[in-house]
N, CA, C and O of each residue as an XYZ file, in Angstrom:
700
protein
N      29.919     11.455      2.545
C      29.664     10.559      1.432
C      29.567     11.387      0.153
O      29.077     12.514      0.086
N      30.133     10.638     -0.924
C      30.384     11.453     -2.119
C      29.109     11.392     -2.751
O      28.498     10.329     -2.647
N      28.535     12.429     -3.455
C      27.234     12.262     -4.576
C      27.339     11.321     -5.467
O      28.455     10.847     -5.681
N      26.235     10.860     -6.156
C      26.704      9.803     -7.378
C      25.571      9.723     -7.868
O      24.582      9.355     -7.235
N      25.581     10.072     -9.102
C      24.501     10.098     -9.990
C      23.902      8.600    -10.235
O      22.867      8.397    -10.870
N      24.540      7.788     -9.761
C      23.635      6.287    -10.096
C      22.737      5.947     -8.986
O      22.022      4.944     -8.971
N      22.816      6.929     -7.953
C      21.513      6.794     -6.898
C      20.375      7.253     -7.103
O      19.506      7.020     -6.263
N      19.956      8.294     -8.662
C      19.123      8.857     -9.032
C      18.244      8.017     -9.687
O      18.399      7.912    -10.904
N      17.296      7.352     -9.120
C      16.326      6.191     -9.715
C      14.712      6.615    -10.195
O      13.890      7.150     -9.451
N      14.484      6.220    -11.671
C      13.084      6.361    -11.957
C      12.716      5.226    -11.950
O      13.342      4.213    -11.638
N      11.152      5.413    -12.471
C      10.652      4.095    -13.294
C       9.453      3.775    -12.398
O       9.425      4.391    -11.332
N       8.505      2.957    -12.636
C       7.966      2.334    -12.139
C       7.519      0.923    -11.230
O       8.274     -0.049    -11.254
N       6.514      0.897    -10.605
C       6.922     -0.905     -9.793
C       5.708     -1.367    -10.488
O       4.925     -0.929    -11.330
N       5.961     -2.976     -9.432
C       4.743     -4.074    -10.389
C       4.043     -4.189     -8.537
O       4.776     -4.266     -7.552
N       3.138     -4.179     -8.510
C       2.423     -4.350     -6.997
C       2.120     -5.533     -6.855
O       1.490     -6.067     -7.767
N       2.508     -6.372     -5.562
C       2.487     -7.798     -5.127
C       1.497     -7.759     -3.904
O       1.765     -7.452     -2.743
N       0.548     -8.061     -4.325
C      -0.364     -8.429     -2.657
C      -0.605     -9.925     -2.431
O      -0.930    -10.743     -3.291
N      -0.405    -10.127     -1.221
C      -0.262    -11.581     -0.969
C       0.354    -12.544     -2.122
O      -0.067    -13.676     -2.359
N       1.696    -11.736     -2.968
C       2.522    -12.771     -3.579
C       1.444    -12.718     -5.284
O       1.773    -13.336     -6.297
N       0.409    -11.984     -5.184
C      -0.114    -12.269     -6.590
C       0.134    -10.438     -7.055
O       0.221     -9.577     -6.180
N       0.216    -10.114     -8.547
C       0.400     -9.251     -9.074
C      -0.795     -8.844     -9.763
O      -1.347     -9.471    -10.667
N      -1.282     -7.340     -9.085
C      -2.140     -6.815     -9.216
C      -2.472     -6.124    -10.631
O      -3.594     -5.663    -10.841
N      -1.408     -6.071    -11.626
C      -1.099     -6.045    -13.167
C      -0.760     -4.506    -12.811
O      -0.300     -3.900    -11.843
N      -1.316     -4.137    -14.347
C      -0.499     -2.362    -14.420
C      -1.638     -1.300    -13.220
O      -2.720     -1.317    -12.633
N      -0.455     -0.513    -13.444
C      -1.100      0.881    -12.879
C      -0.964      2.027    -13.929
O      -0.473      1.850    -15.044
N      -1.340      2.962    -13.570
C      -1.855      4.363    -14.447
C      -1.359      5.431    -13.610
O      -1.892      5.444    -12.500
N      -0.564      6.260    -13.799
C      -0.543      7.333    -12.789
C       0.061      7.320    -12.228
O       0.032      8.447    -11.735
N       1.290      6.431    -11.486
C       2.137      6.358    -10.541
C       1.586      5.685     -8.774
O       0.880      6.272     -7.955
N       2.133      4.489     -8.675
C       2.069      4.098     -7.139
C       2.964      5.390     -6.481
O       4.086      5.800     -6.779
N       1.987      5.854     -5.458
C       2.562      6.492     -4.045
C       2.448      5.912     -2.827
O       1.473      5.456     -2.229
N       3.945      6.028     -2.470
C       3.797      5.879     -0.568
C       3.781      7.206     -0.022
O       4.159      8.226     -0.599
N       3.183      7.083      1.461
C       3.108      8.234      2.519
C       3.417      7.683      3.468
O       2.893      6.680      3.953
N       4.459      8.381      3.906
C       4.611      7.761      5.367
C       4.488      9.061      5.962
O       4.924     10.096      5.459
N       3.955      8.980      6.913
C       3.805      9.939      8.087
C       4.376      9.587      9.608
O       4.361      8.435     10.043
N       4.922     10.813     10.424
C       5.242     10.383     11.501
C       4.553     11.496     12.753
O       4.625     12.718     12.628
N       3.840     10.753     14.041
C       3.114     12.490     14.497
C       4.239     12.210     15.911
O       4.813     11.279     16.475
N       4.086     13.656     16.002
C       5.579     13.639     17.016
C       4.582     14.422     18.560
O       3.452     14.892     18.432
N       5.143     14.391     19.532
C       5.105     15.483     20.578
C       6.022     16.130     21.020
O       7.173     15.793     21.297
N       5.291     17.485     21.121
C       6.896     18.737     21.040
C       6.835     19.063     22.354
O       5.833     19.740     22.585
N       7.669     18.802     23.540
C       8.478     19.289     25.204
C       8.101     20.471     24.612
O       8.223     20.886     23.460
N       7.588     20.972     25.678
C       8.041     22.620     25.853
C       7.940     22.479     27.904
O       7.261     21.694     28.566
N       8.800     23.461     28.336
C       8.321     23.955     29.734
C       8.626     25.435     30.276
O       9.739     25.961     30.260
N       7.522     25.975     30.726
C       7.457     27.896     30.968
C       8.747     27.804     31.364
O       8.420     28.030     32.529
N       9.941     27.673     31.442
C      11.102     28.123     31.704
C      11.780     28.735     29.983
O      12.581     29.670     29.993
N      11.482     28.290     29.046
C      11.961     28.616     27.676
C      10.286     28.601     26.609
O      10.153     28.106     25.489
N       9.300     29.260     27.384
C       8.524     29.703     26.719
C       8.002     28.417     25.753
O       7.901     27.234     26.079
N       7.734     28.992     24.578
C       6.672     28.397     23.440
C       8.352     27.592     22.844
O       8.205     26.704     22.004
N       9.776     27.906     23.266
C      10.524     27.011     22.640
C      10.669     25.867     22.559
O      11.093     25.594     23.683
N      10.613     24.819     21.930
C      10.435     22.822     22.159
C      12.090     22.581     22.375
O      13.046     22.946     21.691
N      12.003     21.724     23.759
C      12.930     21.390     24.337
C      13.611     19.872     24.207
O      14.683     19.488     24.674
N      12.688     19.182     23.463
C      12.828     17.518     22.856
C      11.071     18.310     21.977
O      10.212     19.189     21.913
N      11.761     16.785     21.420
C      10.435     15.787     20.409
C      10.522     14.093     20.808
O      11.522     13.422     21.061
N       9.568     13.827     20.775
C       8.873     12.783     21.199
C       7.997     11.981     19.857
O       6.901     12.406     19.494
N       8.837     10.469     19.041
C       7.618      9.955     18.333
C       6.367      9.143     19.091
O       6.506      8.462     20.106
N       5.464      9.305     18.571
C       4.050      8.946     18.926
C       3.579      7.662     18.287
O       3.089      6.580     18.609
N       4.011      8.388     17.122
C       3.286      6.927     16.317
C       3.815      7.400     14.628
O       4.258      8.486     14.254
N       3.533      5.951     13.721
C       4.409      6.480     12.034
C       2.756      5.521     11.899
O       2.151      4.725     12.617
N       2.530      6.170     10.531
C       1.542      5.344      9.660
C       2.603      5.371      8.112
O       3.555      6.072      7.769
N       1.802      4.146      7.421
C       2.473      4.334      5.986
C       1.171      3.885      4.873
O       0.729      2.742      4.753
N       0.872      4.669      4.386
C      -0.553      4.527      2.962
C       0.391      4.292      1.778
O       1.431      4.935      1.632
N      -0.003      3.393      0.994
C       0.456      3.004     -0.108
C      -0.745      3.098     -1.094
O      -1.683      2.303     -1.037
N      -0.651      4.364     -2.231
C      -1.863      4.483     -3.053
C      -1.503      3.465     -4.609
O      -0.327      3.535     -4.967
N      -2.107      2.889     -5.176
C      -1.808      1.968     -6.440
C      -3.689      2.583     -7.090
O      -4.802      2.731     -6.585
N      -3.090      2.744     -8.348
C      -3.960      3.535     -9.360
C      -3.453      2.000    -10.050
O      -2.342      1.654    -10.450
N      -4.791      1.239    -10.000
C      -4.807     -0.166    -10.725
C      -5.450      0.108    -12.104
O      -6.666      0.297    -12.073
N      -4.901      0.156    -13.188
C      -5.443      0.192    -14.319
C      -6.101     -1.069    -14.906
O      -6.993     -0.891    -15.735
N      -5.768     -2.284    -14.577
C      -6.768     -3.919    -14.867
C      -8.033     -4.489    -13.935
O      -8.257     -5.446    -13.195
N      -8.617     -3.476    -14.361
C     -10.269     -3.638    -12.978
C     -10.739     -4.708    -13.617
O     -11.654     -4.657    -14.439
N     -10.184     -5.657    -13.300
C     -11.034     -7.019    -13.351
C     -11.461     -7.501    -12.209
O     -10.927     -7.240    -11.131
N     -12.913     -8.582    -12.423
C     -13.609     -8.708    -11.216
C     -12.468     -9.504     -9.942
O     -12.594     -9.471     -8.718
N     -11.493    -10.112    -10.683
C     -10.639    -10.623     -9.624
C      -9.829     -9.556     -8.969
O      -9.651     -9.787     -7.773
N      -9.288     -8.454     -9.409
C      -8.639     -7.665     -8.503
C      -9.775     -6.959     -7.390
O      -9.677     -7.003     -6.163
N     -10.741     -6.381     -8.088
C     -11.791     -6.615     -7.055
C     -11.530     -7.137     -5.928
O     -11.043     -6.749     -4.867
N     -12.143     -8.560     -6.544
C     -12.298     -8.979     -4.701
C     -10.747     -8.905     -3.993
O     -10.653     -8.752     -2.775
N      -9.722     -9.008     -4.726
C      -8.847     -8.976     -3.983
C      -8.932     -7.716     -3.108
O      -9.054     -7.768     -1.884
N      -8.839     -6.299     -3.997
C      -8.997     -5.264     -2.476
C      -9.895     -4.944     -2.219
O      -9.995     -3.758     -2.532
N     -11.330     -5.553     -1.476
C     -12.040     -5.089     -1.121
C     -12.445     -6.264      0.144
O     -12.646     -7.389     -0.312
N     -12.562     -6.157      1.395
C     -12.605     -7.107      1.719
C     -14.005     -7.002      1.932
O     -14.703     -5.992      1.841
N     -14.357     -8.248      2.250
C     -15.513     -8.745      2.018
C     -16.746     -8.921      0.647
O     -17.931     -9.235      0.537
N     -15.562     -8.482     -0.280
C     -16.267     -9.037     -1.584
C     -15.966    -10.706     -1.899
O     -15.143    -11.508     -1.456
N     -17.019    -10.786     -2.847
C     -17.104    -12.266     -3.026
C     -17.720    -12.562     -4.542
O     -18.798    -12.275     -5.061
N     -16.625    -13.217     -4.979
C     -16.617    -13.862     -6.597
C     -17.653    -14.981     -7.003
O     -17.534    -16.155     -6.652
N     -18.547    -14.559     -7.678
C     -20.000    -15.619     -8.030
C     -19.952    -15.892     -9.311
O     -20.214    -15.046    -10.166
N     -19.595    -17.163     -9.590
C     -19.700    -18.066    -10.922
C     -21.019    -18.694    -11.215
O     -21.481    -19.395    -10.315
N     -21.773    -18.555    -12.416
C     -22.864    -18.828    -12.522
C     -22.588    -20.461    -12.391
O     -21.458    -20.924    -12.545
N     -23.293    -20.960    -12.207
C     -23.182    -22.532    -12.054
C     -24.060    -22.836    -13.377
O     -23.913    -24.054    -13.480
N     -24.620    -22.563    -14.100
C     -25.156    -22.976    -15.653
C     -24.400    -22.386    -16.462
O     -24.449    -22.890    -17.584
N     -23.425    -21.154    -16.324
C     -22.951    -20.843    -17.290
C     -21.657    -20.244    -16.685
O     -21.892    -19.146    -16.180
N     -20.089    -20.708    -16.559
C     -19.130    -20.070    -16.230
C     -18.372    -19.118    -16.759
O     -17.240    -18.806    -16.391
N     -19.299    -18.427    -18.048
C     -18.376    -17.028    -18.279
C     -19.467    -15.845    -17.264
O     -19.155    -14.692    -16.968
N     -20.676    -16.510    -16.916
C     -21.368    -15.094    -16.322
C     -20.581    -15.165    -14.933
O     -20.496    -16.268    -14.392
N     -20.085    -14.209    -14.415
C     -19.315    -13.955    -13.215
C     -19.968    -12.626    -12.496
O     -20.668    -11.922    -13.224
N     -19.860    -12.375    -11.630
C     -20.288    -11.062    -10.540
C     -19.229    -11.095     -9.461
O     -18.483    -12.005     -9.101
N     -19.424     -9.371     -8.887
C     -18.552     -9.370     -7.667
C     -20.193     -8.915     -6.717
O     -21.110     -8.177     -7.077
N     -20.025     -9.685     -5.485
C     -20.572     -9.360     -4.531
C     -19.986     -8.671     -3.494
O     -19.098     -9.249     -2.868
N     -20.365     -7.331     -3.125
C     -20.159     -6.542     -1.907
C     -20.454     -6.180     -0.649
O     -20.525     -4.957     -0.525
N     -20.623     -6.704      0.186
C     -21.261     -6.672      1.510
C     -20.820     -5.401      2.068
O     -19.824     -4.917      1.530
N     -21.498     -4.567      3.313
C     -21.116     -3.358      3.576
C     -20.257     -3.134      4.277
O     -20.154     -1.933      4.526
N     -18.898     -4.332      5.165
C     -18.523     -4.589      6.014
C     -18.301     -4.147      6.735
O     -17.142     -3.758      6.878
N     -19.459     -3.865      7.861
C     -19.351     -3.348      8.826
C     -19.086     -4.463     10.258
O     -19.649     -5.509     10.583
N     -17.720     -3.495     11.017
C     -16.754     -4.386     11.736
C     -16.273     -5.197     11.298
O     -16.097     -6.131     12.080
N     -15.805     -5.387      9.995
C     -14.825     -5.623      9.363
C     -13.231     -5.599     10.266
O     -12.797     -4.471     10.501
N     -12.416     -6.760     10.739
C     -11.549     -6.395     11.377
C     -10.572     -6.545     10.215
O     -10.589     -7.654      9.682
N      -9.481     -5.387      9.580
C      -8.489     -5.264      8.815
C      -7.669     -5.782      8.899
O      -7.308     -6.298      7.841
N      -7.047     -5.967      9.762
C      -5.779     -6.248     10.911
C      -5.655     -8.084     10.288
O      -4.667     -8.567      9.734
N      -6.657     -8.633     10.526
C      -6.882    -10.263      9.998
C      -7.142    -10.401      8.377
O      -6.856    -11.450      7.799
N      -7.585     -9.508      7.828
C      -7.137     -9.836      6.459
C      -6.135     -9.088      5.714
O      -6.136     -8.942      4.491
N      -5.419     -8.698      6.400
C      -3.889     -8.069      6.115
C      -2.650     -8.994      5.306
O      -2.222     -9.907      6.013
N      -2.107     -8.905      4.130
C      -1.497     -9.071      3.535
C       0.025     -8.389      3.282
O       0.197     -7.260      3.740
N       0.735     -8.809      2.823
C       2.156     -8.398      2.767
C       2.068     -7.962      1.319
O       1.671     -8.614      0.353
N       2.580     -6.561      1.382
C       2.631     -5.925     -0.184
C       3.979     -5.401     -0.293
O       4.731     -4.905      0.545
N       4.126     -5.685     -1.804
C       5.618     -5.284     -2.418
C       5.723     -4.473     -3.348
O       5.162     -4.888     -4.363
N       6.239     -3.399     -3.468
C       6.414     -2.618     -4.297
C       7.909     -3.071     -4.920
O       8.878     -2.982     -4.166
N       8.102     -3.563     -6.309
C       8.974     -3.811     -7.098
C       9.255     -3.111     -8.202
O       8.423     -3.086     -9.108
N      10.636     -2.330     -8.334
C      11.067     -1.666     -9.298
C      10.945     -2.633    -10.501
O      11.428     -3.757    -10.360
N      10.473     -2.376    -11.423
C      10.223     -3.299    -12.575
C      11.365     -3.092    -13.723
O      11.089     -3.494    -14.853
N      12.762     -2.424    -13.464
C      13.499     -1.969    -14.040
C      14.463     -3.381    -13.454
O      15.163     -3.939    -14.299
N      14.469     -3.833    -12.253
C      15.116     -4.865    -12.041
C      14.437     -5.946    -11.997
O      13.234     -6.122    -11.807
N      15.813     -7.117    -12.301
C      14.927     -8.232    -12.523
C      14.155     -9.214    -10.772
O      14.432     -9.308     -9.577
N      13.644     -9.462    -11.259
C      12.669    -10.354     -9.728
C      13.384    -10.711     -8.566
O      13.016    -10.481     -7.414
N      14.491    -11.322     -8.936
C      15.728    -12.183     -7.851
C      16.155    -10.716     -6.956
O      16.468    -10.714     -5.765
N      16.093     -9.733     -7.675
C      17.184     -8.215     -7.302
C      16.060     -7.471     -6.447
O      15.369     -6.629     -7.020
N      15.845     -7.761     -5.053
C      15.505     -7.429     -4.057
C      15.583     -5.483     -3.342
O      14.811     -4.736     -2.743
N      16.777     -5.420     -3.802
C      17.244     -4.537     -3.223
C      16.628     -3.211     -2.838
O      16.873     -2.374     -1.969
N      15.665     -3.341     -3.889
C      14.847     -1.757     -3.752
C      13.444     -1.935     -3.648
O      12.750     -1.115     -4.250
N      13.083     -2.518     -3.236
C      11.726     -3.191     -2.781
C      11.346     -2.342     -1.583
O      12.074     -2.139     -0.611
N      10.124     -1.872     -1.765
C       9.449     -1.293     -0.647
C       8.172     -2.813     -0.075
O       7.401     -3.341     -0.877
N       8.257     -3.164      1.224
C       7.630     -4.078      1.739
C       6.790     -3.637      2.573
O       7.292     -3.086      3.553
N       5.246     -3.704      2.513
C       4.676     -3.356      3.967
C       4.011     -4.840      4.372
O       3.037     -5.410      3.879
N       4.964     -5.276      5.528
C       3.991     -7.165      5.874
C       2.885     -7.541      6.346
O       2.470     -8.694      6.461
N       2.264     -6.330      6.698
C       0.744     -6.224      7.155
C       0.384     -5.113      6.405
O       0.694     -3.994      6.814
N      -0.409     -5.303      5.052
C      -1.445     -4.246      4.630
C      -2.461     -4.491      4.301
O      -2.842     -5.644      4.102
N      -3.287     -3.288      4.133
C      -4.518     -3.925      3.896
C      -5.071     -2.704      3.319
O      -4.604     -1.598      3.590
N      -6.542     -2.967      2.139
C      -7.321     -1.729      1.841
C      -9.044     -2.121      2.780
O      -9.575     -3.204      3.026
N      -9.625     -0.233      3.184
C     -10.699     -0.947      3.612
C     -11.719     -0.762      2.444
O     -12.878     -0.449      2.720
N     -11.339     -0.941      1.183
C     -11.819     -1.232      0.035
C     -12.469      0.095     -0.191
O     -13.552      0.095     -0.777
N     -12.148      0.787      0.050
C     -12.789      2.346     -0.637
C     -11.831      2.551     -1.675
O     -10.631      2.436     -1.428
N     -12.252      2.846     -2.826
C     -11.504      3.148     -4.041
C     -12.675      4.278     -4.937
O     -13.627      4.841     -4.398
N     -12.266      4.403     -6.476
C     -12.295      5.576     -6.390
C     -12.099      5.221     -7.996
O     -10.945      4.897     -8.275
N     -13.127      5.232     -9.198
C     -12.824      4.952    -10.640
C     -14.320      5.812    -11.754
O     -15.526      5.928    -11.537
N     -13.709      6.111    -12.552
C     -14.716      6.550    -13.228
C     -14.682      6.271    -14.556
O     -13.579      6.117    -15.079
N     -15.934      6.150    -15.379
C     -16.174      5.716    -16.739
C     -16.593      7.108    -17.609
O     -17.607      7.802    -17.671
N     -15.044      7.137    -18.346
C     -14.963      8.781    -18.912
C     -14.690      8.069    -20.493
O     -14.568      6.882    -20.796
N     -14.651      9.227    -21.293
C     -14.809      8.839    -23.021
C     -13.116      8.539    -23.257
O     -12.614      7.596    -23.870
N     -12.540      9.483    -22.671
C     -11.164      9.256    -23.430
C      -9.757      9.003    -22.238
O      -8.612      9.400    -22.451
N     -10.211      8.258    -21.003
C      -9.742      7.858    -19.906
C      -9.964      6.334    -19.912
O     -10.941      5.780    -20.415
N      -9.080      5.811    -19.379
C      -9.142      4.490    -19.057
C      -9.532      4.013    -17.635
O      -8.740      4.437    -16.793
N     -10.495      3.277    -17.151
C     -10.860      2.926    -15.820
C      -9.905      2.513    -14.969
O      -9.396      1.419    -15.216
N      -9.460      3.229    -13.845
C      -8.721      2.725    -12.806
C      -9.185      2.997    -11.768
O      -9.815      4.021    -11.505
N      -8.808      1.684    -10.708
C      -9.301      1.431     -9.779
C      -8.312      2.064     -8.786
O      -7.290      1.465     -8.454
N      -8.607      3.203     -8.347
C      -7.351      4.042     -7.148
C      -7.748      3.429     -5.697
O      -8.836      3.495     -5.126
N      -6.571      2.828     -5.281
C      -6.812      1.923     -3.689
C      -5.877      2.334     -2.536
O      -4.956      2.901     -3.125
N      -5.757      2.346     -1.958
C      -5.382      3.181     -1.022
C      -5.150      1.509      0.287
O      -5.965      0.904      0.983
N      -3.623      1.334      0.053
C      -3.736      0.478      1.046
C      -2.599      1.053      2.734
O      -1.501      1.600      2.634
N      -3.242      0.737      3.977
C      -2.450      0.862      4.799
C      -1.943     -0.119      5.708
O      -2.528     -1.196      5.827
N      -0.888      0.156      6.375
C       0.190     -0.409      6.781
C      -0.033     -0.698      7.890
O      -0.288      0.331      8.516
N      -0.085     -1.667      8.576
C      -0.260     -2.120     10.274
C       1.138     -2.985     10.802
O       1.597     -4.042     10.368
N       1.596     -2.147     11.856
C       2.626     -2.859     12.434
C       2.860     -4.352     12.558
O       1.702     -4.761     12.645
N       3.690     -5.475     12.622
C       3.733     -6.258     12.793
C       3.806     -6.217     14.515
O       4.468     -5.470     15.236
N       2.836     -7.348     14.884
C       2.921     -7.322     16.550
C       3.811     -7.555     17.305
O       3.902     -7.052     18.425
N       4.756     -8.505     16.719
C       5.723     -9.456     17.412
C       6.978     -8.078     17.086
O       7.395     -7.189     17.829
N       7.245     -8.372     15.853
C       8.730     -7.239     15.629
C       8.597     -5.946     15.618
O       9.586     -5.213     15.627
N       7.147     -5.404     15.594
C       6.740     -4.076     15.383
C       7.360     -3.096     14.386
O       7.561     -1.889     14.516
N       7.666     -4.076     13.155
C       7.831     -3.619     11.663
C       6.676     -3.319     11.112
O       5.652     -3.998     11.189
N       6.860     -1.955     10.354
C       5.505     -1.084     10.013
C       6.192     -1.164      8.029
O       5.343     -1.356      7.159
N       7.472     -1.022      7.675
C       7.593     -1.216      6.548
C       9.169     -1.880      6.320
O       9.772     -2.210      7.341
N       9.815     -2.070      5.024
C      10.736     -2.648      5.150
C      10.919     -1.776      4.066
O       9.891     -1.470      3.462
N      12.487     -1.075      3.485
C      13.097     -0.813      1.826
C      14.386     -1.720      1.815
O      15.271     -1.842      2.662
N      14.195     -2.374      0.467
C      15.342     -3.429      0.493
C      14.734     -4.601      0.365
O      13.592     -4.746     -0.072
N      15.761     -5.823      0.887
C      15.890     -6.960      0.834
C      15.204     -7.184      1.754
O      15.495     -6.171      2.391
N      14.310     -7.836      2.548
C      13.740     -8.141      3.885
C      14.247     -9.727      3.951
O      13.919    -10.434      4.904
N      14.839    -10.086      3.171
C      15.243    -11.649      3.802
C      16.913    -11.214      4.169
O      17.700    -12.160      4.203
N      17.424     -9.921      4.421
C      18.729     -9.538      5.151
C      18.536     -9.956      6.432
O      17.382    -10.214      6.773
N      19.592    -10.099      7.357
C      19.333    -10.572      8.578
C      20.316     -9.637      9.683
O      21.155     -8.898      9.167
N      20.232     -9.668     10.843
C      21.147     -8.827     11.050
C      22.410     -9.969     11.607
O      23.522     -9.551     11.930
């Protein structure tokens, strides 16, 4: 295959969790995918690996949320909970419970990473994970000449049935 300089892509995405947009980020969204392997070896060829073996892939998707509003909040944190004063509806709070046994897996959401260089309909370069989730540990500080962002760290859980862990592209392709 020939090189081609129009495969060389920058720019940034817009982050979709459960279909709502988490606004800007600061810093750059990262994915990690990892894969842990097992390496054959047998005393006939020493310490040399004779196969590899996958084990298992994880995929972390980090989003440095720069709009810490109490609604993105509760969105990644699970088991937070949005309190409207009932005498007065601009006083608002986030409530945090410590969630312990918290099962992830059930409040797992489908997240999209969208090149924001294309328009919405244009699928094509979309990173999809259909089960993610944060276990709401994040990570922000109130500095003089920094802006507050909320760094979240969401991961990827296989789908059970198709055992899709991520999608790049179009995911409404079919085979």
């Amino acid at each position: 295959m020939a090189s081609d300089t129009k495969n060389v892509k920058l720019g940034v995405c817009s982050v979709l969790f459960d279909g709502v947009d988490l606004g800007y980020t600061k810093g750059g969204v990262e994915v990690a995918v990892s894969t842990e392997t097992h390496k054959v070896t047998v005393d006939q060829f020493g310490n040399t690996e004779i196969n590899e073996y996958v084990m298992g892939r994880t995929v972390k998707v980090t989003c440095p949320l720069a709009e810490t509003t109490l609604g993105n909040l509760v969105k990644v944190m699970p088991g937070a909970t949005l309190v409207t004063d009932g005498a007065d509806a601009t006083k608002k709070k986030v409530e945090v419970t410590n969630g312990v046994g918290r099962d992830l897996l059930s409040v797992a959401k489908t997240l999209v990473l969208h090149p924001v260089a294309l328009p919405a309909s244009d699928k094509s370069e979309d990173f999809t994970v259909p089960l993610a989730a944060t276990a709401g540990a994040m990570t922000f500080a109130y500095k003089l000449d920094e802006e507050r962002v909320f760094k979240v760290e969401f991961t990827g859980y296989p789908d059970p049935v198709s055992k899709v862990l991520f999608v790049v592209g179009d995911e409404t392709a079919t085979v």
